[in-house]
Amino acid sequence: MPELPEVETVKRGLNKLIIGRKITSVKSDNPKSFPNSQVDVRSFIINAKITCVRRRAKVLLIDLSTNYTLVIHLKMTGQLVFVTKANRFGAGHPNDSLIGLLPDKSTRVTFDFGDGSYLFFNDQRKFGWVRLVPTPEVPNIDFMKKVGPEPLDDDFTALQFAERFKRRSRTTIKAAILDQTVIAGVGNIYADESLWGAKIHPAKIVGDLSFSKFKHLFNEVRYVMNLSIEKGGSTNRNYVNAEGKKGSYMDFARVFRQEGLPCPRCGTEIIKIKVASRGTHICPKCQRL
DNA sequence: CACTTGACCTGTCCGC
DNA sequence: TGCGGACAGGTCAAGT
């Protein structure tokens, strides 16, 4: 799933739904999804209250009153869905929501709030994970030390953005923008969308791009991510928000999964190619090597 | 160090 | 219908 806008959408939903709730039990049947959950970790979770839900890059951080934090990566197909007693048994859940159907066979971890409500961590492909870390240690875990700046931070500038790419000057712009140590939170959807916006071919070598191109790309990354957050993220396949509902950014996508359709800018047919081993969507006229 | 590729999993879709 | 292969929103550990 989930790139920055999707994780941000889940974060906002959870902040409305689970703050102050107490976890009365936790269950996981897949050790990969929640390592050590059977033993060491339980006493820091049971009877803990949720105090805050945060996001860094594509990682969700659920702070607990025990001064521990649930660190969660959704990877490709992870979902975090909150369900209450009332909607769990299907009191007219909308068609675009999973809520009445959970748990299902993709449910890997279940947090029980003891009042008939639950938080389900679902993950079809089992790439995602939940880990428990002491809250003060969160900034010290490997991922947090290596990850690049947040593209939507107010004080992040186009100049800083361009500087970050110097470490990847001999690779393609697509590979570089997907590198989480360069910039946080960009994945395959928003890479393609922002490169189209800036009229940059994804296979262009980083070192050959002018500052004015970086500046344009910087603005496009912020534009597509802000638009996507406003639309509740992209549901390409599995993604849903904390209420089990899909996002609508794909209705506004200009190139991602639009192959065969006309480019919204020039009408040329959008094509799909492979760059950096990833499916990549471009307008062959607007984006030249 | 910088870069590329395969591996991790399950499910779906497409061509034969 | 069935089967094999390619592919899917993301990172890692290897290899060069």
mmCIF file of C-alpha atoms (C1' of nucleotides) in Angstrom:
data_model
loop_
_atom_site.group_PDB
_atom_site.id
_atom_site.type_symbol
_atom_site.label_atom_id
_atom_site.label_comp_id
_atom_site.label_asym_id
_atom_site.label_seq_id
_atom_site.Cartn_x
_atom_site.Cartn_y
_atom_site.Cartn_z
ATOM 1 C CA MET A 1 0.000 0.000 0.000
ATOM 2 C CA PRO A 2 0.822 2.699 1.541
ATOM 3 C CA GLU A 3 2.931 5.577 0.714
ATOM 4 C CA LEU A 4 3.047 8.788 2.733
ATOM 5 C CA PRO A 5 -0.518 10.003 1.961
ATOM 6 C CA GLU A 6 -2.085 6.639 2.797
ATOM 7 C CA VAL A 7 -0.179 6.288 6.076
ATOM 8 C CA GLU A 8 -1.039 9.903 6.944
ATOM 9 C CA THR A 9 -4.723 9.158 6.287
ATOM 10 C CA VAL A 10 -4.624 6.106 8.579
ATOM 11 C CA LYS A 11 -2.856 8.183 11.235
ATOM 12 C CA ARG A 12 -5.528 10.879 11.165
ATOM 13 C CA GLY A 13 -8.303 8.285 11.336
ATOM 14 C CA LEU A 14 -6.757 6.453 14.274
ATOM 15 C CA ASN A 15 -6.263 9.731 16.145
ATOM 16 C CA LYS A 16 -10.025 10.234 15.975
ATOM 17 C CA LEU A 17 -10.913 6.658 16.851
ATOM 18 C CA ILE A 18 -8.548 5.070 19.360
ATOM 19 C CA ILE A 19 -7.026 7.765 21.605
ATOM 20 C CA GLY A 20 -7.654 6.926 25.274
ATOM 21 C CA ARG A 21 -8.764 3.365 24.578
ATOM 22 C CA LYS A 22 -7.234 0.628 26.713
ATOM 23 C CA ILE A 23 -5.828 -2.536 25.151
ATOM 24 C CA THR A 24 -7.136 -5.510 27.132
ATOM 25 C CA SER A 25 -5.588 -8.260 25.032
ATOM 26 C CA VAL A 26 -3.499 -8.775 21.919
ATOM 27 C CA LYS A 27 -3.346 -11.778 19.639
ATOM 28 C CA SER A 28 -1.043 -12.636 16.761
ATOM 29 C CA ASP A 29 -0.760 -15.947 14.973
ATOM 30 C CA ASN A 30 2.049 -14.951 12.623
ATOM 31 C CA PRO A 31 5.462 -14.410 14.282
ATOM 32 C CA LYS A 32 6.720 -12.441 11.285
ATOM 33 C CA SER A 33 3.912 -9.916 11.623
ATOM 34 C CA PHE A 34 4.563 -9.271 15.313
ATOM 35 C CA PRO A 35 7.912 -10.702 16.463
ATOM 36 C CA ASN A 36 8.028 -11.743 20.136
ATOM 37 C CA SER A 37 4.415 -10.822 20.721
ATOM 38 C CA GLN A 38 3.775 -14.023 22.646
ATOM 39 C CA VAL A 39 6.319 -13.374 25.364
ATOM 40 C CA ASP A 40 8.377 -10.323 26.263
ATOM 41 C CA VAL A 41 6.078 -7.747 24.931
ATOM 42 C CA ARG A 42 2.689 -8.452 26.436
ATOM 43 C CA SER A 43 3.145 -6.765 29.804
ATOM 44 C CA PHE A 44 3.876 -3.444 28.105
ATOM 45 C CA ILE A 45 0.716 -3.647 26.035
ATOM 46 C CA ILE A 46 -1.966 -5.188 28.225
ATOM 47 C CA ASN A 47 -3.825 -2.450 30.116
ATOM 48 C CA ALA A 48 -1.903 0.250 28.247
ATOM 49 C CA LYS A 49 -3.871 3.225 26.953
ATOM 50 C CA ILE A 50 -3.299 4.737 23.509
ATOM 51 C CA THR A 51 -1.942 8.252 24.014
ATOM 52 C CA CYS A 52 -0.999 9.408 20.499
ATOM 53 C CA VAL A 53 -0.691 8.206 16.890
ATOM 54 C CA ARG A 54 2.180 9.638 14.853
ATOM 55 C CA ARG A 55 3.750 9.095 11.422
ATOM 56 C CA ARG A 56 7.330 9.254 10.153
ATOM 57 C CA ALA A 57 7.864 8.473 6.463
ATOM 58 C CA LYS A 58 5.697 5.386 5.780
ATOM 59 C CA VAL A 59 5.850 4.203 9.400
ATOM 60 C CA LEU A 60 3.033 4.566 11.943
ATOM 61 C CA LEU A 61 3.837 5.121 15.612
ATOM 62 C CA ILE A 62 1.189 4.323 18.218
ATOM 63 C CA ASP A 63 2.309 5.639 21.610
ATOM 64 C CA LEU A 64 1.154 3.807 24.736
ATOM 65 C CA SER A 65 0.787 5.014 28.331
ATOM 66 C CA THR A 66 3.489 2.503 29.364
ATOM 67 C CA ASN A 67 6.072 4.645 27.557
ATOM 68 C CA TYR A 68 6.299 2.045 24.791
ATOM 69 C CA THR A 69 5.415 2.607 21.144
ATOM 70 C CA LEU A 70 3.942 0.240 18.577
ATOM 71 C CA VAL A 71 6.016 0.803 15.433
ATOM 72 C CA ILE A 72 4.076 -0.382 12.383
ATOM 73 C CA HIS A 73 5.055 -0.725 8.722
ATOM 74 C CA LEU A 74 2.229 -1.618 6.322
ATOM 75 C CA LYS A 75 4.568 -2.413 3.385
ATOM 76 C CA MET A 76 2.529 -3.412 0.287
ATOM 77 C CA THR A 77 -0.768 -4.770 1.603
ATOM 78 C CA GLY A 78 -1.018 -3.826 5.278
ATOM 79 C CA GLN A 79 -4.188 -2.352 6.762
ATOM 80 C CA LEU A 80 -5.027 -1.010 10.227
ATOM 81 C CA VAL A 81 -8.778 -1.021 10.675
ATOM 82 C CA PHE A 82 -10.760 -0.038 13.764
ATOM 83 C CA VAL A 83 -14.073 -1.747 14.278
ATOM 84 C CA THR A 84 -16.731 -1.214 16.968
ATOM 85 C CA LYS A 85 -19.275 -3.618 18.351
ATOM 86 C CA ALA A 86 -22.027 -1.767 16.491
ATOM 87 C CA ASN A 87 -20.494 -1.856 13.019
ATOM 88 C CA ARG A 88 -18.728 -5.197 13.380
ATOM 89 C CA PHE A 89 -21.977 -7.052 13.037
ATOM 90 C CA GLY A 90 -22.898 -5.146 9.970
ATOM 91 C CA ALA A 91 -25.413 -2.489 10.968
ATOM 92 C CA GLY A 92 -25.505 -1.263 7.389
ATOM 93 C CA HIS A 93 -21.818 -0.884 6.720
ATOM 94 C CA PRO A 94 -21.305 0.893 3.418
ATOM 95 C CA ASN A 95 -20.290 -1.043 0.338
ATOM 96 C CA ASP A 96 -16.873 0.553 0.236
ATOM 97 C CA SER A 97 -16.020 -0.567 3.748
ATOM 98 C CA LEU A 98 -14.587 -3.844 5.006
ATOM 99 C CA ILE A 99 -15.755 -3.247 8.497
ATOM 100 C CA GLY A 100 -18.518 -5.815 8.894
ATOM 101 C CA LEU A 101 -16.265 -8.525 7.486
ATOM 102 C CA LEU A 102 -13.356 -8.454 9.924
ATOM 103 C CA PRO A 103 -11.418 -10.333 11.105
ATOM 104 C CA ASP A 104 -10.672 -12.231 7.902
ATOM 105 C CA LYS A 105 -7.940 -14.563 6.729
ATOM 106 C CA SER A 106 -5.485 -11.704 6.225
ATOM 107 C CA THR A 107 -5.795 -10.595 9.875
ATOM 108 C CA ARG A 108 -2.331 -10.999 11.424
ATOM 109 C CA VAL A 109 -2.657 -9.083 14.723
ATOM 110 C CA THR A 110 -5.756 -8.258 16.781
ATOM 111 C CA PHE A 111 -5.826 -5.599 19.511
ATOM 112 C CA ASP A 112 -8.892 -6.029 21.738
ATOM 113 C CA PHE A 113 -10.180 -2.937 23.571
ATOM 114 C CA GLY A 114 -12.458 -5.005 25.794
ATOM 115 C CA ASP A 115 -15.702 -3.210 24.918
ATOM 116 C CA GLY A 116 -16.472 -4.981 21.662
ATOM 117 C CA SER A 117 -14.160 -2.763 19.642
ATOM 118 C CA TYR A 118 -10.932 -3.945 17.999
ATOM 119 C CA LEU A 119 -7.995 -2.740 15.968
ATOM 120 C CA PHE A 120 -7.096 -5.267 13.265
ATOM 121 C CA PHE A 121 -3.727 -5.375 11.513
ATOM 122 C CA ASN A 122 -4.425 -7.147 8.214
ATOM 123 C CA ASP A 123 -1.725 -7.982 5.690
ATOM 124 C CA GLN A 124 -2.299 -10.274 2.755
ATOM 125 C CA ARG A 125 1.349 -10.621 1.763
ATOM 126 C CA LYS A 126 2.884 -10.729 5.271
ATOM 127 C CA PHE A 127 5.581 -8.169 4.407
ATOM 128 C CA GLY A 128 4.395 -5.697 7.018
ATOM 129 C CA TRP A 129 5.147 -5.793 10.720
ATOM 130 C CA VAL A 130 4.346 -4.464 14.179
ATOM 131 C CA ARG A 131 7.127 -3.991 16.725
ATOM 132 C CA LEU A 132 7.157 -2.721 20.277
ATOM 133 C CA VAL A 133 9.900 -0.226 21.130
ATOM 134 C CA PRO A 134 10.444 1.958 24.232
ATOM 135 C CA THR A 135 9.187 5.396 23.172
ATOM 136 C CA PRO A 136 12.503 7.205 23.850
ATOM 137 C CA GLU A 137 14.280 4.616 21.645
ATOM 138 C CA VAL A 138 12.129 5.245 18.560
ATOM 139 C CA PRO A 139 14.483 7.886 17.069
ATOM 140 C CA ASN A 140 17.410 5.472 17.525
ATOM 141 C CA ILE A 141 16.109 2.538 15.528
ATOM 142 C CA ASP A 142 17.994 1.973 12.265
ATOM 143 C CA PHE A 143 15.171 3.086 10.020
ATOM 144 C CA MET A 144 14.664 6.403 11.832
ATOM 145 C CA LYS A 145 18.369 7.194 11.759
ATOM 146 C CA LYS A 146 18.654 6.608 8.016
ATOM 147 C CA VAL A 147 15.364 7.964 6.654
ATOM 148 C CA GLY A 148 15.378 11.279 4.776
ATOM 149 C CA PRO A 149 13.387 14.456 5.471
ATOM 150 C CA GLU A 150 9.592 14.742 5.349
ATOM 151 C CA PRO A 151 8.665 16.318 2.007
ATOM 152 C CA LEU A 152 5.657 18.170 3.444
ATOM 153 C CA ASP A 153 7.503 19.848 6.328
ATOM 154 C CA ASP A 154 6.996 23.625 6.200
ATOM 155 C CA ASP A 155 10.683 24.409 6.517
ATOM 156 C CA PHE A 156 11.837 21.918 3.858
ATOM 157 C CA THR A 157 13.035 23.809 0.788
ATOM 158 C CA ALA A 158 13.645 23.030 -2.885
ATOM 159 C CA LEU A 159 17.341 23.652 -2.312
ATOM 160 C CA GLN A 160 17.509 21.071 0.489
ATOM 161 C CA PHE A 161 15.500 18.695 -1.687
ATOM 162 C CA ALA A 162 18.006 18.981 -4.547
ATOM 163 C CA GLU A 163 20.954 18.571 -2.162
ATOM 164 C CA ARG A 164 19.597 15.243 -0.887
ATOM 165 C CA PHE A 165 19.941 13.729 -4.355
ATOM 166 C CA LYS A 166 23.701 14.283 -4.576
ATOM 167 C CA ARG A 167 24.297 10.940 -2.850
ATOM 168 C CA ARG A 168 22.572 9.174 -5.780
ATOM 169 C CA SER A 169 23.928 11.201 -8.693
ATOM 170 C CA ARG A 170 24.696 8.291 -11.048
ATOM 171 C CA THR A 171 21.394 6.433 -10.832
ATOM 172 C CA THR A 172 17.993 7.155 -12.382
ATOM 173 C CA ILE A 173 15.715 9.778 -10.858
ATOM 174 C CA LYS A 174 13.071 7.101 -10.342
ATOM 175 C CA ALA A 175 15.395 4.895 -8.287
ATOM 176 C CA ALA A 176 16.589 7.923 -6.306
ATOM 177 C CA ILE A 177 13.184 9.341 -5.462
ATOM 178 C CA LEU A 178 12.064 5.911 -4.233
ATOM 179 C CA ASP A 179 15.118 5.746 -1.943
ATOM 180 C CA GLN A 180 13.796 6.463 1.555
ATOM 181 C CA THR A 181 17.179 7.741 2.722
ATOM 182 C CA VAL A 182 16.960 10.530 0.126
ATOM 183 C CA ILE A 183 13.360 11.687 0.754
ATOM 184 C CA ALA A 184 10.818 10.074 3.064
ATOM 185 C CA GLY A 185 7.515 8.677 1.942
ATOM 186 C CA VAL A 186 7.577 8.605 -1.877
ATOM 187 C CA GLY A 187 6.558 5.262 -3.408
ATOM 188 C CA ASN A 188 5.727 4.028 -6.886
ATOM 189 C CA ILE A 189 2.436 5.917 -7.333
ATOM 190 C CA TYR A 190 3.629 9.385 -6.318
ATOM 191 C CA ALA A 191 7.007 8.905 -8.003
ATOM 192 C CA ASP A 192 5.269 8.441 -11.367
ATOM 193 C CA GLU A 193 2.700 11.157 -10.700
ATOM 194 C CA SER A 194 5.246 13.787 -9.656
ATOM 195 C CA LEU A 195 7.745 12.965 -12.450
ATOM 196 C CA TRP A 196 4.940 13.416 -14.979
ATOM 197 C CA GLY A 197 4.027 16.728 -13.311
ATOM 198 C CA ALA A 198 7.627 17.949 -13.595
ATOM 199 C CA LYS A 199 7.997 16.575 -17.166
ATOM 200 C CA ILE A 200 10.997 14.440 -16.216
ATOM 201 C CA HIS A 201 11.652 11.025 -17.755
ATOM 202 C CA PRO A 202 12.010 8.509 -14.890
ATOM 203 C CA ALA A 203 15.174 7.016 -16.432
ATOM 204 C CA LYS A 204 16.934 10.399 -16.493
ATOM 205 C CA ILE A 205 20.231 10.306 -14.604
ATOM 206 C CA VAL A 206 20.107 12.380 -11.420
ATOM 207 C CA GLY A 207 23.388 14.172 -12.100
ATOM 208 C CA ASP A 208 22.072 15.429 -15.450
ATOM 209 C CA LEU A 209 19.102 17.291 -13.945
ATOM 210 C CA SER A 210 19.208 21.072 -13.503
ATOM 211 C CA PHE A 211 18.247 22.799 -10.276
ATOM 212 C CA SER A 212 15.202 24.193 -12.002
ATOM 213 C CA LYS A 213 14.054 20.610 -12.722
ATOM 214 C CA PHE A 214 14.563 19.643 -9.077
ATOM 215 C CA LYS A 215 12.600 22.679 -8.010
ATOM 216 C CA HIS A 216 9.749 21.680 -10.285
ATOM 217 C CA LEU A 217 9.876 18.093 -8.992
ATOM 218 C CA PHE A 218 9.896 19.315 -5.391
ATOM 219 C CA ASN A 219 6.725 21.316 -6.019
ATOM 220 C CA GLU A 220 5.063 18.369 -7.782
ATOM 221 C CA VAL A 221 5.868 15.922 -4.972
ATOM 222 C CA ARG A 222 4.249 18.274 -2.483
ATOM 223 C CA TYR A 223 1.306 18.928 -4.785
ATOM 224 C CA VAL A 224 0.435 15.260 -5.454
ATOM 225 C CA MET A 225 0.897 14.259 -1.833
ATOM 226 C CA ASN A 226 -1.247 17.098 -0.493
ATOM 227 C CA LEU A 227 -3.926 16.354 -3.088
ATOM 228 C CA SER A 228 -3.849 12.658 -2.215
ATOM 229 C CA ILE A 229 -4.175 13.330 1.527
ATOM 230 C CA GLU A 230 -7.184 15.497 0.707
ATOM 231 C CA LYS A 231 -8.675 12.578 -1.280
ATOM 232 C CA GLY A 232 -7.980 10.040 1.468
ATOM 233 C CA GLY A 233 -5.074 8.351 -0.367
ATOM 234 C CA SER A 234 -4.953 5.950 -3.323
ATOM 235 C CA THR A 235 -6.685 2.593 -3.379
ATOM 236 C CA ASN A 236 -4.870 0.725 -6.111
ATOM 237 C CA ARG A 237 -5.845 -2.651 -4.681
ATOM 238 C CA ASN A 238 -5.856 -3.330 -0.943
ATOM 239 C CA TYR A 239 -5.497 0.011 0.752
ATOM 240 C CA VAL A 240 -8.216 1.155 3.163
ATOM 241 C CA ASN A 241 -8.220 3.777 5.917
ATOM 242 C CA ALA A 242 -8.780 3.236 9.653
ATOM 243 C CA GLU A 243 -12.514 2.912 9.026
ATOM 244 C CA GLY A 244 -12.044 0.315 6.300
ATOM 245 C CA LYS A 245 -12.852 2.777 3.503
ATOM 246 C CA LYS A 246 -11.037 3.288 0.214
ATOM 247 C CA GLY A 247 -9.245 6.454 -0.899
ATOM 248 C CA SER A 248 -10.105 8.243 -4.139
ATOM 249 C CA TYR A 249 -6.801 9.676 -5.435
ATOM 250 C CA MET A 250 -6.786 7.116 -8.273
ATOM 251 C CA ASP A 251 -9.765 9.011 -9.754
ATOM 252 C CA PHE A 252 -7.370 11.945 -10.155
ATOM 253 C CA ALA A 253 -4.229 10.053 -11.256
ATOM 254 C CA ARG A 254 -2.686 11.462 -14.431
ATOM 255 C CA VAL A 255 -0.361 8.581 -15.389
ATOM 256 C CA PHE A 256 -0.248 5.895 -12.697
ATOM 257 C CA ARG A 257 -2.092 2.845 -14.102
ATOM 258 C CA GLN A 258 -3.442 5.036 -16.912
ATOM 259 C CA GLU A 259 -1.620 3.222 -19.753
ATOM 260 C CA GLY A 260 -3.592 3.331 -23.004
ATOM 261 C CA LEU A 261 -5.381 6.532 -21.969
ATOM 262 C CA PRO A 262 -4.509 10.007 -23.294
ATOM 263 C CA CYS A 263 -2.045 12.203 -21.423
ATOM 264 C CA PRO A 264 -4.157 14.925 -19.725
ATOM 265 C CA ARG A 265 -1.645 17.535 -20.901
ATOM 266 C CA CYS A 266 -0.957 16.661 -24.550
ATOM 267 C CA GLY A 267 -3.253 13.754 -25.458
ATOM 268 C CA THR A 268 -0.436 11.335 -26.332
ATOM 269 C CA GLU A 269 -1.118 7.777 -25.193
ATOM 270 C CA ILE A 270 0.296 6.960 -21.739
ATOM 271 C CA ILE A 271 2.629 3.953 -21.814
ATOM 272 C CA LYS A 272 3.983 1.608 -19.173
ATOM 273 C CA ILE A 273 7.705 0.833 -19.072
ATOM 274 C CA LYS A 274 10.120 -0.604 -16.510
ATOM 275 C CA VAL A 275 12.597 1.617 -14.663
ATOM 276 C CA ALA A 276 14.582 0.602 -11.561
ATOM 277 C CA SER A 277 12.810 -2.788 -11.742
ATOM 278 C CA ARG A 278 9.471 -1.092 -11.115
ATOM 279 C CA GLY A 279 6.451 -0.693 -13.360
ATOM 280 C CA THR A 280 6.585 2.945 -14.502
ATOM 281 C CA HIS A 281 3.996 5.082 -16.272
ATOM 282 C CA ILE A 282 4.912 7.983 -18.532
ATOM 283 C CA CYS A 283 3.748 10.248 -21.306
ATOM 284 C CA PRO A 284 6.399 9.564 -23.975
ATOM 285 C CA LYS A 285 5.977 13.055 -25.403
ATOM 286 C CA CYS A 286 6.004 15.147 -22.197
ATOM 287 C CA GLN A 287 8.769 13.094 -20.559
ATOM 288 C CA ARG A 288 11.841 12.711 -22.786
ATOM 289 C CA LEU A 289 15.204 11.262 -21.961
ATOM 290 C "C1'" DC B 1 30.322 3.706 -0.730
ATOM 291 C "C1'" DA B 2 26.990 3.462 -4.817
ATOM 292 C "C1'" DC B 3 24.266 0.642 -7.483
ATOM 293 C "C1'" DT B 4 21.381 -3.507 -9.065
ATOM 294 C "C1'" DT B 5 18.909 -7.596 -8.411
ATOM 295 C "C1'" DG B 6 16.537 -11.178 -6.047
ATOM 296 C "C1'" DA B 7 13.937 -12.477 -1.979
ATOM 297 C "C1'" DC B 8 10.244 -12.063 1.128
ATOM 298 C "C1'" DC B 9 4.538 -13.704 0.561
ATOM 299 C "C1'" DT B 10 -0.292 -14.198 -1.270
ATOM 300 C "C1'" DG B 11 -3.502 -13.313 -4.740
ATOM 301 C "C1'" DT B 12 -5.049 -12.029 -9.308
ATOM 302 C "C1'" DC B 13 -4.917 -11.604 -14.055
ATOM 303 C "C1'" DC B 14 -3.641 -12.933 -18.732
ATOM 304 C "C1'" DG B 15 -2.397 -16.055 -22.398
ATOM 305 C "C1'" DC B 16 -2.302 -20.715 -23.949
ATOM 306 C "C1'" DT C 1 -11.689 -24.459 -16.636
ATOM 307 C "C1'" DG C 2 -6.931 -25.273 -15.732
ATOM 308 C "C1'" DC C 3 -2.160 -24.113 -15.446
ATOM 309 C "C1'" DG C 4 2.100 -21.383 -15.610
ATOM 310 C "C1'" DG C 5 4.114 -17.049 -15.426
ATOM 311 C "C1'" DA C 6 4.191 -12.186 -14.662
ATOM 312 C "C1'" DC C 7 3.018 -8.777 -11.706
ATOM 313 C "C1'" DA C 8 1.434 -5.911 -7.401
ATOM 314 C "C1'" DG C 9 1.594 0.195 -3.143
ATOM 315 C "C1'" DG C 10 8.115 -1.697 -0.059
ATOM 316 C "C1'" DT C 11 12.166 -2.664 1.893
ATOM 317 C "C1'" DC C 12 16.369 -5.658 2.736
ATOM 318 C "C1'" DA C 13 20.411 -8.563 2.118
ATOM 319 C "C1'" DA C 14 23.314 -9.943 -1.050
ATOM 320 C "C1'" DG C 15 26.050 -9.411 -5.116
ATOM 321 C "C1'" DT C 16 29.066 -6.559 -8.435
#
